């Protein structure tokens, strides 16, 4: 009897320990590489670069519209710098173009705090764009917080997909 | 050996207790036994003929507070004081009995009479009589529960107040208002875009909330009686986290006009924008003290989200003082109605739970132990806290007593529910007709 109970306790303790491990806030960029922004350009038709709106040409980096972030972070990771820079140059060269930057977060925690965190993500993209020649009046940075998740499952891969800022041009929202 | 065995039994019983709590979906009540007031509620005469039982609503209201112990009626069904054999009730440890009668009138209304009797003194404590339209029987029941609660505890009851929350069903979001037990829910607005952060005006006539219908968060104020609504904060960037000042003149709001989320003040009609505080990081979730002299809010200025307080005078804020120090994630603060403590969400490992903390002793008490608790909101008497939690991925509302002893889910709801906010007392709620 004593042995059995000891075993039970050990099982319980190790169950607790492994549960705690699950909460490790690890981000895996590999799981979504190449996925960013593909939903925007995918249906834009004949694939030829000529006469195609560069914003919708799947072969153009401008068709990529999503920047992904680590947990509780709003730092633009190096793999997204080129993308943000390309949009900044487009805005610089097309003075009439305007964008809405929407920051998003995963579902964990306070909705209002997540809204503020999503704002920081949108702001990080806006600031990078301003430094590269875009003008303030061309950009509105807003947050959707955890309210409009692209991935609706509950778990790390869905959370990683939702820690994101999206770039939308006028007419797309 | 003995100690070990005992410890094992404790672990085992905790396990069993845990399973039981999961199996019981509607009510989970534990602890607090010694202080509870033993009360018997006898079903009113001819209640079975009514479209809505009264005593079942009264019983559920009182049980939710954790302050009462329901004593069975053992087959005795007195309806008038003369029917009561006090010695029988005394021997069962009952200190109060609720009795009453109902008469369905030819016009469909119901004549309701109720009395609260003191068993030890064999006398009436209080009573109520009224002719009630049949669709108002739940309202009458909540009033009766308020009368009983006040007579036996000395505090004013909150059963006749209302709550607001957001229901998500499919791709639709509805801001709803319901009775304090979650019944009689009515949508005041429905959209295909999210709605968050409903906040009652202090007089209960309006609700401020954040809607995403314009592809970004914008703050609206809606008048309940007319359903008329107005965007009061629709500035460039995000507009969120509305909080009413105690006199209803102003709203503290969170705007991103200058980049990050910062707290501003506006008049309740949207005019008179004024910056309240300035910090390099996130400031959000403001909440006014009951005397209007300070606000508490969430800020990440120290590196992690924590709760701060700052004094306000003439629309200017003083220095912010950090209030929470345990853990790396404390958010969503709300003052207790007496201003002596505040509730908030504390991340506890991988769980998000309701915490209560006094301003003087700084002692932190965790009131819940579920996985994802959100949006705590005090009842107007400070004795209960309404919050959102999650069961199998679906949001539901739950109420915990401020001593953490009693928890109960509001089980009437369907859909995915979030963002609850407990409304204030209304003046009209306190005009009862007493009988002696």
Coordinates of C-alpha atoms in Angstrom, one line a residue:
Chain A
X1 CA 0.0 0.0 0.0
X2 CA 2.7 2.4 1.0
X3 CA 4.6 1.7 -2.2
X4 CA 1.6 2.2 -4.3
X5 CA 0.9 5.6 -2.8
X6 CA 4.5 6.6 -3.2
X7 CA 4.4 5.8 -6.8
X8 CA 1.2 7.7 -7.1
X9 CA 2.7 10.8 -5.6
X10 CA 5.7 10.6 -7.9
X11 CA 3.4 10.3 -10.9
X12 CA 1.5 13.3 -9.7
X13 CA 4.6 15.4 -9.2
X14 CA 6.0 14.5 -12.6
X15 CA 2.7 15.2 -14.2
X16 CA 2.9 18.7 -12.7
X17 CA 6.4 19.1 -13.8
X18 CA 5.7 18.2 -17.4
X19 CA 2.6 20.5 -17.4
X20 CA 4.8 23.4 -16.4
X21 CA 7.2 22.7 -19.2
X22 CA 4.4 23.1 -21.7
X23 CA 4.0 26.7 -20.9
X24 CA 7.6 27.5 -22.1
X25 CA 7.1 30.5 -24.4
X26 CA 9.1 29.2 -27.3
X27 CA 8.6 30.5 -30.8
X28 CA 9.4 28.4 -33.8
X29 CA 9.8 30.5 -36.9
X30 CA 10.3 27.4 -39.0
X31 CA 6.7 26.3 -38.6
X32 CA 5.4 29.1 -40.7
X33 CA 8.2 30.1 -43.0
X34 CA 6.8 31.0 -46.4
X35 CA 3.3 31.2 -45.1
X36 CA 3.3 34.9 -44.5
X37 CA 1.1 36.9 -46.7
X38 CA 0.4 34.2 -49.2
X39 CA -3.3 34.5 -48.8
X40 CA -3.3 38.0 -50.4
X41 CA -1.6 37.3 -53.7
X42 CA -2.6 33.7 -54.3
X43 CA -5.7 34.4 -56.3
X44 CA -4.5 37.4 -58.3
X45 CA -4.4 35.5 -61.6
X46 CA -1.9 34.9 -64.3
X47 CA 1.3 35.2 -62.4
X48 CA 3.0 37.3 -65.0
X49 CA 4.8 40.3 -63.6
X50 CA 3.7 42.6 -66.5
X51 CA 0.7 44.9 -65.8
X52 CA 0.1 43.2 -62.5
X53 CA -0.3 45.3 -59.4
X54 CA 3.0 44.8 -57.6
X55 CA 1.1 44.6 -54.3
X56 CA -0.7 41.6 -55.6
X57 CA 2.1 39.9 -57.7
X58 CA 2.9 36.8 -55.8
X59 CA 6.5 37.0 -57.1
X60 CA 6.9 40.5 -55.6
X61 CA 7.9 40.8 -52.0
X62 CA 5.2 43.5 -51.7
X63 CA 2.6 40.8 -51.8
X64 CA 3.9 39.6 -48.5
X65 CA 2.0 41.4 -45.8
X66 CA 2.6 39.8 -42.5
X67 CA 5.3 40.3 -39.9
X68 CA 5.5 37.7 -37.1
X69 CA 6.7 38.2 -33.5
X70 CA 8.0 36.3 -30.5
X71 CA 5.9 35.9 -27.4
X72 CA 5.4 39.2 -25.6
X73 CA 7.7 40.9 -28.1
X74 CA 7.3 43.7 -30.6
X75 CA 10.8 43.6 -32.1
X76 CA 10.8 43.1 -35.9
X77 CA 12.9 40.0 -36.5
X78 CA 15.7 40.1 -39.1
X79 CA 13.8 37.9 -41.5
X80 CA 11.1 40.5 -41.9
X81 CA 13.3 43.6 -42.3
X82 CA 13.4 43.2 -46.1
X83 CA 9.6 43.0 -46.3
X84 CA 9.0 46.0 -44.2
X85 CA 11.7 48.0 -46.1
X86 CA 10.1 47.1 -49.5
X87 CA 6.7 48.5 -48.3
X88 CA 8.4 51.6 -46.9
X89 CA 10.0 52.2 -50.3
X90 CA 6.7 51.7 -52.1
X91 CA 5.1 54.2 -49.8
X92 CA 8.0 56.6 -50.4
X93 CA 7.6 56.3 -54.2
X94 CA 3.8 56.4 -54.2
X95 CA 2.9 59.4 -52.2
X96 CA -0.8 58.8 -52.6
X97 CA -0.6 55.2 -51.2
X98 CA -1.9 54.7 -47.7
X99 CA -1.7 51.7 -45.4
X100 CA -3.4 50.4 -42.3
X101 CA -1.1 48.4 -40.0
X102 CA -3.0 46.0 -37.8
X103 CA -1.2 44.5 -34.8
X104 CA -2.4 41.1 -33.5
X105 CA -1.6 38.9 -30.5
X106 CA -2.3 35.4 -29.3
X107 CA -5.3 34.8 -27.0
X108 CA -3.5 34.5 -23.7
X109 CA -4.1 37.2 -21.1
X110 CA -6.1 40.4 -20.8
X111 CA -7.9 41.6 -23.9
X112 CA -7.1 45.2 -23.3
X113 CA -3.4 44.5 -22.5
X114 CA -3.2 42.5 -25.7
X115 CA -4.7 45.4 -27.6
X116 CA -1.9 47.5 -26.3
X117 CA 0.7 44.9 -27.2
X118 CA -0.8 44.6 -30.7
X119 CA -0.4 48.3 -31.0
X120 CA 3.3 48.1 -30.1
X121 CA 3.7 45.6 -33.0
X122 CA 1.9 47.8 -35.5
X123 CA 3.9 50.8 -34.2
X124 CA 7.2 48.9 -34.7
X125 CA 6.3 48.4 -38.4
X126 CA 5.2 52.0 -38.7
X127 CA 8.4 53.4 -37.1
X128 CA 10.6 51.2 -39.4
X129 CA 8.6 52.5 -42.4
X130 CA 9.0 56.1 -41.3
X131 CA 12.7 55.6 -41.0
X132 CA 12.8 54.4 -44.6
X133 CA 11.0 57.2 -46.3
X134 CA 7.3 56.7 -45.7
X135 CA 5.4 59.6 -44.3
X136 CA 3.3 59.8 -41.2
X137 CA 0.1 60.7 -43.0
X138 CA 0.4 57.6 -45.2
X139 CA 0.3 55.2 -42.2
X140 CA -2.3 54.4 -39.5
X141 CA -1.1 51.9 -36.9
X142 CA -4.0 50.2 -35.0
X143 CA -4.4 47.1 -33.0
X144 CA -6.9 44.2 -33.2
X145 CA -5.3 42.6 -30.1
X146 CA -6.5 39.0 -29.7
X147 CA -9.9 39.8 -31.3
X148 CA -9.4 38.7 -34.9
X149 CA -7.2 35.5 -34.7
X150 CA -6.2 34.1 -38.1
X151 CA -5.7 30.7 -36.5
X152 CA -8.6 29.8 -34.2
X153 CA -7.1 26.7 -32.5
X154 CA -5.7 26.9 -29.0
X155 CA -2.0 25.9 -28.9
X156 CA 1.5 27.2 -29.7
X157 CA 1.3 26.9 -33.5
X158 CA -2.0 28.9 -33.6
X159 CA -0.6 31.4 -31.1
X160 CA 2.6 31.9 -33.2
X161 CA 0.4 32.5 -36.3
X162 CA -1.6 35.1 -34.4
X163 CA 1.4 37.1 -33.0
X164 CA 1.5 39.2 -36.1
X165 CA 1.2 42.6 -37.8
X166 CA -0.6 42.9 -41.1
X167 CA 0.0 45.5 -43.8
X168 CA -3.3 46.5 -45.6
X169 CA -3.4 49.1 -48.4
X170 CA -6.3 51.4 -48.9
X171 CA -9.1 49.6 -50.5
X172 CA -8.2 46.3 -48.8
X173 CA -9.9 47.0 -45.5
Chain B
X1 CA 4.5 6.2 8.2
X2 CA 1.4 7.6 9.7
X3 CA 2.2 11.1 8.5
X4 CA 2.9 9.8 5.0
X5 CA -0.3 7.9 4.9
X6 CA -2.2 10.9 6.0
X7 CA -0.5 13.0 3.3
X8 CA -1.5 10.4 0.7
X9 CA -5.1 10.5 1.8
X10 CA -5.0 14.3 1.4
X11 CA -3.6 14.0 -2.1
X12 CA -6.2 11.3 -3.0
X13 CA -9.1 13.4 -1.6
X14 CA -7.9 16.4 -3.4
X15 CA -7.9 14.3 -6.6
X16 CA -11.4 13.1 -5.9
X17 CA -12.5 16.6 -5.1
X18 CA -11.1 17.8 -8.3
X19 CA -13.0 15.2 -10.3
X20 CA -16.2 16.1 -8.6
X21 CA -15.8 19.8 -9.3
X22 CA -15.4 19.0 -13.0
X23 CA -18.5 16.7 -13.0
X24 CA -20.8 19.3 -11.4
X25 CA -21.5 21.8 -14.1
X26 CA -23.9 24.2 -12.6
X27 CA -22.9 24.8 -9.0
X28 CA -19.6 24.4 -7.3
X29 CA -19.7 25.6 -3.7
X30 CA -17.2 24.8 -1.1
X31 CA -15.9 26.0 2.2
X32 CA -17.2 28.7 4.5
X33 CA -19.6 26.3 6.3
X34 CA -19.2 27.6 9.9
X35 CA -20.3 31.1 9.2
X36 CA -23.3 30.4 7.0
X37 CA -26.7 31.4 8.0
X38 CA -29.0 28.3 8.1
X39 CA -32.2 29.2 6.3
X40 CA -35.2 27.2 5.0
X41 CA -37.1 28.4 1.9
X42 CA -40.5 26.9 1.7
X43 CA -42.0 26.8 -1.8
X44 CA -44.8 29.4 -1.9
X45 CA -48.4 28.2 -2.1
X46 CA -49.7 27.6 -5.7
X47 CA -46.3 28.4 -7.1
X48 CA -46.5 25.4 -9.4
X49 CA -49.3 27.2 -11.3
X50 CA -47.0 30.1 -12.2
X51 CA -45.1 30.4 -15.4
X52 CA -42.0 31.0 -13.3
X53 CA -41.1 29.7 -9.9
X54 CA -40.1 32.4 -7.4
X55 CA -38.5 30.4 -4.5
X56 CA -36.1 28.6 -6.8
X57 CA -34.7 32.0 -8.0
X58 CA -34.5 33.3 -4.4
X59 CA -32.7 30.1 -3.3
X60 CA -30.2 30.3 -6.2
X61 CA -29.5 34.0 -5.5
X62 CA -28.8 33.4 -1.8
X63 CA -26.7 30.3 -2.4
X64 CA -24.5 32.2 -4.9
X65 CA -23.3 34.5 -2.1
X66 CA -21.9 31.6 0.0
X67 CA -23.4 33.2 3.1
X68 CA -26.4 30.9 3.5
X69 CA -26.9 27.2 4.2
X70 CA -30.1 25.9 2.8
X71 CA -32.0 23.7 5.2
X72 CA -34.5 21.2 3.8
X73 CA -38.2 21.6 4.6
X74 CA -38.7 17.9 5.6
X75 CA -42.2 17.8 4.2
X76 CA -43.4 20.7 6.2
X77 CA -44.9 23.5 4.0
X78 CA -46.1 26.4 6.1
X79 CA -47.4 29.4 4.1
X80 CA -48.7 31.6 7.0
X81 CA -46.9 32.4 10.3
X82 CA -49.6 30.4 12.1
X83 CA -48.7 27.2 10.2
X84 CA -45.1 27.2 11.6
X85 CA -44.1 24.7 14.3
X86 CA -41.0 26.7 15.5
X87 CA -39.6 24.0 17.7
X88 CA -39.3 21.6 14.7
X89 CA -37.3 24.1 12.8
X90 CA -35.2 25.0 15.8
X91 CA -34.3 21.4 16.3
X92 CA -33.0 21.2 12.7
X93 CA -30.7 24.2 13.3
X94 CA -32.7 26.6 11.2
X95 CA -32.4 30.3 12.2
X96 CA -34.8 31.8 9.5
X97 CA -37.7 30.6 7.4
X98 CA -39.0 32.1 4.2
X99 CA -42.7 31.5 3.6
X100 CA -45.3 32.9 1.2
X101 CA -48.2 32.6 -1.1
X102 CA -49.0 33.3 -4.7
X103 CA -52.4 33.9 -6.3
X104 CA -52.8 34.0 -10.0
X105 CA -55.3 36.8 -10.7
X106 CA -57.9 36.6 -13.6
X107 CA -55.9 39.3 -15.5
X108 CA -52.8 37.1 -15.5
X109 CA -51.0 39.1 -12.9
X110 CA -49.8 37.4 -9.7
X111 CA -50.5 38.5 -6.1
X112 CA -47.2 37.6 -4.2
X113 CA -46.8 37.7 -0.5
X114 CA -43.7 36.7 1.4
X115 CA -42.5 36.7 5.0
X116 CA -39.1 36.2 6.5
X117 CA -39.5 34.6 10.0
X118 CA -37.1 34.5 12.9
X119 CA -37.2 30.9 14.3
X120 CA -35.7 31.6 17.7
X121 CA -38.0 34.6 18.4
X122 CA -41.0 33.1 16.6
X123 CA -41.6 36.4 14.9
X124 CA -41.6 38.1 11.5
X125 CA -38.4 39.9 10.5
X126 CA -39.7 41.5 7.3
X127 CA -42.1 40.8 4.5
X128 CA -43.3 42.0 1.1
X129 CA -46.5 42.0 -0.9
X130 CA -47.2 43.0 -4.4
X131 CA -49.2 42.4 -7.6
X132 CA -46.7 41.3 -10.2
X133 CA -47.1 41.1 -14.0
X134 CA -46.4 37.4 -14.9
X135 CA -43.3 38.4 -17.0
X136 CA -41.8 40.2 -13.9
X137 CA -41.8 37.2 -11.6
X138 CA -38.0 36.8 -11.7
X139 CA -37.6 40.5 -11.0
X140 CA -39.9 40.1 -7.9
X141 CA -37.9 37.0 -6.8
X142 CA -34.6 39.0 -7.0
X143 CA -36.3 41.7 -4.9
X144 CA -37.3 39.2 -2.3
X145 CA -33.8 37.8 -2.2
X146 CA -32.5 41.4 -1.7
X147 CA -34.9 41.9 1.2
X148 CA -33.8 38.6 2.8
X149 CA -30.1 39.3 2.2
X150 CA -30.3 42.8 3.7
X151 CA -32.3 41.7 6.7
X152 CA -30.0 38.8 7.6
X153 CA -26.6 40.2 6.7
X154 CA -27.0 43.9 7.2
X155 CA -25.5 44.5 3.7
X156 CA -27.5 45.7 0.7
X157 CA -28.3 42.9 -1.8
X158 CA -27.3 43.0 -5.5
X159 CA -29.7 40.5 -6.9
X160 CA -31.8 43.1 -8.7
X161 CA -28.8 44.7 -10.4
X162 CA -27.9 43.8 -14.0
X163 CA -24.8 42.6 -15.7
X164 CA -23.4 43.3 -19.2
X165 CA -21.3 40.9 -21.3
X166 CA -20.4 40.0 -24.8
X167 CA -21.6 36.8 -26.5
X168 CA -19.9 35.4 -29.6
X169 CA -22.0 33.0 -31.7
X170 CA -20.6 32.0 -35.1
X171 CA -19.2 35.2 -36.5
X172 CA -21.6 37.4 -34.6
X173 CA -20.9 39.5 -31.5
X174 CA -23.7 40.7 -29.3
X175 CA -23.4 43.1 -26.3
X176 CA -26.0 41.8 -23.9
X177 CA -27.5 42.9 -20.6
X178 CA -29.0 40.4 -18.2
X179 CA -30.2 40.0 -14.7
X180 CA -27.5 39.4 -12.1
X181 CA -28.0 35.6 -12.4
X182 CA -27.5 35.7 -16.2
X183 CA -31.2 35.2 -17.1
X184 CA -33.3 37.6 -19.2
X185 CA -30.4 38.4 -21.5
X186 CA -31.1 41.0 -24.2
X187 CA -28.8 42.3 -26.9
X188 CA -28.3 46.0 -27.0
X189 CA -26.1 45.8 -30.1
X190 CA -25.0 43.1 -32.5
X191 CA -22.2 43.1 -35.0
X192 CA -20.1 40.8 -37.1
X193 CA -17.0 42.5 -35.7
X194 CA -15.7 42.1 -32.1
X195 CA -17.0 44.1 -29.1
X196 CA -15.0 44.4 -25.9
X197 CA -14.7 46.3 -22.6
X198 CA -18.3 47.2 -21.8
X199 CA -18.4 49.8 -18.9
X200 CA -21.6 50.9 -17.1
X201 CA -22.1 54.6 -16.4
X202 CA -22.4 55.2 -12.7
X203 CA -26.2 55.7 -12.9
X204 CA -26.7 52.6 -15.1
X205 CA -28.3 54.5 -17.9
X206 CA -25.4 54.1 -20.5
X207 CA -22.8 51.7 -21.5
X208 CA -19.4 52.6 -23.0
X209 CA -17.7 49.9 -25.1
X210 CA -15.1 49.2 -27.8
X211 CA -16.3 48.1 -31.2
X212 CA -14.1 46.9 -34.1
X213 CA -16.8 47.6 -36.8
X214 CA -14.5 50.2 -38.5
X215 CA -11.6 47.7 -38.7
X216 CA -10.0 49.3 -35.7
X217 CA -11.0 49.8 -32.1
X218 CA -13.4 52.8 -31.5
X219 CA -15.1 53.7 -28.3
X220 CA -18.9 54.2 -28.3
X221 CA -21.3 55.3 -25.6
X222 CA -24.8 53.9 -25.9
X223 CA -27.9 55.0 -24.0
X224 CA -29.9 52.0 -22.9
X225 CA -33.4 53.5 -22.9
X226 CA -33.1 54.9 -26.4
X227 CA -30.5 52.6 -27.9
X228 CA -29.0 55.8 -29.3
X229 CA -25.2 55.6 -29.6
X230 CA -22.3 57.8 -30.3
X231 CA -18.6 57.4 -31.1
X232 CA -16.9 59.3 -28.3
X233 CA -13.3 58.4 -29.1
X234 CA -12.4 57.7 -32.8
X235 CA -9.0 59.1 -33.1
X236 CA -6.1 58.1 -35.4
X237 CA -4.8 54.7 -34.1
X238 CA -6.6 52.6 -31.5
X239 CA -9.2 53.7 -29.0
X240 CA -10.0 51.5 -26.0
X241 CA -10.5 50.7 -22.3
X242 CA -13.2 53.2 -21.4
X243 CA -13.7 53.9 -17.7
X244 CA -16.3 56.2 -16.2
X245 CA -15.5 58.8 -13.5
X246 CA -17.6 58.3 -10.4
X247 CA -19.9 61.2 -11.3
X248 CA -20.3 60.1 -14.9
X249 CA -19.0 63.4 -16.4
X250 CA -15.8 62.0 -17.8
X251 CA -14.2 58.9 -19.3
X252 CA -10.7 57.7 -19.0
X253 CA -9.7 56.2 -22.3
X254 CA -6.7 54.6 -23.9
X255 CA -5.5 56.2 -27.1
X256 CA -2.5 55.8 -29.3
X257 CA -2.3 59.3 -30.8
X258 CA 1.4 59.6 -30.0
X259 CA 2.4 56.0 -30.6
X260 CA 2.0 53.7 -27.7
X261 CA -1.1 53.1 -25.6
X262 CA -1.6 56.0 -23.1
X263 CA -4.3 57.2 -20.8
X264 CA -6.4 60.3 -21.7
X265 CA -9.5 61.9 -20.2
X266 CA -12.5 63.0 -22.3
X267 CA -15.9 64.3 -21.5
X268 CA -18.7 61.7 -21.6
X269 CA -19.8 63.3 -25.0
X270 CA -16.4 62.9 -26.5
X271 CA -15.2 66.5 -26.2
X272 CA -12.4 68.0 -24.2
X273 CA -9.5 65.6 -24.9
X274 CA -6.8 65.9 -22.3
X275 CA -3.7 63.7 -21.8
X276 CA -3.7 62.3 -18.3
X277 CA -0.3 60.6 -18.0
X278 CA 2.9 60.0 -19.9
X279 CA 5.0 56.9 -19.9
X280 CA 7.4 55.3 -22.5
X281 CA 5.6 52.0 -22.4
X282 CA 2.1 50.6 -22.3
X283 CA -0.5 52.3 -20.0
X284 CA -3.9 50.8 -20.2
X285 CA -7.0 49.5 -18.3
X286 CA -7.6 52.6 -16.2
X287 CA -10.2 52.4 -13.4
X288 CA -11.3 55.2 -11.1
X289 CA -11.3 55.0 -7.4
X290 CA -14.9 55.4 -5.9
X291 CA -14.0 58.9 -4.7
X292 CA -12.6 59.9 -8.1
X293 CA -9.3 61.0 -6.6
X294 CA -7.1 58.3 -8.2
X295 CA -7.0 55.7 -10.9
X296 CA -5.4 52.3 -11.0
X297 CA -4.1 50.9 -14.3
X298 CA -1.9 48.4 -16.0
X299 CA 1.5 49.5 -17.2
X300 CA 4.6 47.7 -18.5
X301 CA 6.9 50.6 -17.6
X302 CA 8.8 48.3 -15.2
X303 CA 9.5 45.6 -17.9
X304 CA 6.4 43.5 -17.2
X305 CA 2.7 44.3 -17.0
X306 CA 2.0 45.4 -13.4
X307 CA -0.6 47.5 -11.6
X308 CA 0.0 51.1 -10.7
X309 CA -2.0 53.9 -8.9
X310 CA -1.8 57.6 -9.4
X311 CA -3.6 60.5 -7.8
X312 CA -5.7 62.8 -10.0
X313 CA -6.6 66.4 -9.3
X314 CA -8.1 68.8 -11.7
X315 CA -7.5 66.4 -14.5
X316 CA -3.7 66.2 -13.8
X317 CA -2.1 62.9 -12.6
X318 CA 0.5 62.6 -9.9
X319 CA 3.4 60.2 -9.8
X320 CA 2.5 56.5 -10.4
X321 CA 3.1 54.1 -7.5
X322 CA 3.5 50.4 -8.3
X323 CA 1.1 48.2 -6.4
X324 CA 1.8 44.6 -7.5
X325 CA 5.1 42.8 -7.1
X326 CA 4.3 39.1 -7.1
X327 CA 4.8 37.5 -10.5
X328 CA 5.5 38.9 -14.0
X329 CA 1.9 39.5 -15.2
X330 CA -0.8 41.4 -13.2
X331 CA -3.5 43.1 -15.3
X332 CA -7.1 44.3 -15.4
X333 CA -7.4 46.1 -12.0
X334 CA -10.8 47.2 -10.5
X335 CA -11.4 49.0 -7.3
X336 CA -13.7 47.5 -4.7
X337 CA -16.7 49.7 -4.1
X338 CA -15.4 50.7 -0.7
X339 CA -12.0 51.7 -2.2
X340 CA -10.1 49.6 0.3
X341 CA -8.9 46.8 -2.1
X342 CA -8.7 46.0 -5.7
X343 CA -9.1 42.8 -7.8
X344 CA -7.1 41.9 -10.9
X345 CA -5.8 39.0 -13.0
X346 CA -2.6 37.4 -11.8
X347 CA -0.7 34.9 -13.9
X348 CA 0.1 32.0 -11.8
X349 CA 2.4 29.7 -13.7
X350 CA 0.4 28.9 -16.9
X351 CA -2.9 29.9 -15.2
X352 CA -4.6 33.3 -15.1
X353 CA -6.5 33.8 -11.9
X354 CA -8.5 36.3 -10.0
X355 CA -6.5 38.1 -7.2
X356 CA -7.6 40.4 -4.5
X357 CA -5.3 42.8 -2.8
X358 CA -5.7 45.4 0.0
X359 CA -4.2 48.8 -0.4
X360 CA -3.0 48.9 3.2
X361 CA -1.7 45.4 3.9
X362 CA -0.6 44.6 0.3
X363 CA -1.6 41.0 1.0
X364 CA -2.5 39.1 -2.2
X365 CA -5.2 36.5 -2.1
X366 CA -5.9 34.3 -5.1
X367 CA -9.6 33.6 -5.3
X368 CA -9.7 31.2 -8.2
X369 CA -7.6 28.3 -9.6
X370 CA -9.0 27.8 -13.1
X371 CA -7.0 28.1 -16.3
X372 CA -8.1 31.3 -18.1
X373 CA -9.9 33.7 -15.8
X374 CA -10.5 37.3 -17.2
X375 CA -12.2 40.6 -16.6
X376 CA -13.0 40.7 -12.9
X377 CA -15.8 43.1 -11.9
X378 CA -17.1 43.8 -8.4
X379 CA -20.8 43.6 -7.4
X380 CA -21.9 47.0 -6.2
X381 CA -21.8 45.8 -2.6
X382 CA -18.3 44.4 -3.0
X383 CA -19.2 41.0 -1.7
X384 CA -18.9 39.1 -5.0
X385 CA -16.8 39.3 -8.1
X386 CA -18.1 38.5 -11.6
X387 CA -15.5 37.2 -14.1
X388 CA -15.1 35.3 -17.4
X389 CA -13.6 31.9 -17.4
X390 CA -13.3 29.0 -19.9
X391 CA -14.6 25.5 -20.0
X392 CA -13.6 23.2 -23.0
X393 CA -12.6 26.3 -25.0
X394 CA -16.0 28.0 -24.4
X395 CA -16.2 31.2 -22.4
X396 CA -18.6 31.3 -19.5
X397 CA -19.4 33.6 -16.6
X398 CA -18.7 32.8 -13.0
X399 CA -19.1 34.5 -9.7
X400 CA -16.7 34.2 -6.7
X401 CA -17.4 35.6 -3.2
X402 CA -14.8 38.2 -2.2
X403 CA -13.5 35.8 0.5
X404 CA -12.9 33.2 -2.2
X405 CA -15.0 30.7 -0.4
X406 CA -17.9 30.3 -2.9
X407 CA -17.8 30.0 -6.7
X408 CA -20.7 29.5 -8.9
X409 CA -21.0 29.4 -12.7
X410 CA -23.9 31.3 -14.2
X411 CA -25.3 28.4 -16.1
X412 CA -28.2 29.9 -18.0
X413 CA -26.0 31.1 -20.8
X414 CA -25.3 29.6 -24.2
X415 CA -22.6 30.7 -26.7
X416 CA -19.1 31.8 -26.1
X417 CA -19.3 34.5 -23.4
X418 CA -16.7 37.1 -22.3
X419 CA -16.1 40.6 -21.0
X420 CA -18.6 40.7 -18.1
X421 CA -19.2 43.9 -16.2
X422 CA -21.4 44.2 -13.1
X423 CA -23.8 47.1 -13.3
X424 CA -24.6 49.6 -10.5
X425 CA -27.6 49.8 -8.1
X426 CA -30.5 51.6 -9.7
X427 CA -32.6 54.0 -7.6
X428 CA -35.8 52.5 -8.8
X429 CA -34.8 49.1 -7.4
X430 CA -35.5 50.0 -3.9
X431 CA -39.2 50.9 -3.6
X432 CA -40.8 47.8 -2.1
X433 CA -44.1 47.4 -0.3
X434 CA -43.5 45.8 3.1
X435 CA -46.1 43.9 5.2
X436 CA -45.9 43.6 8.9

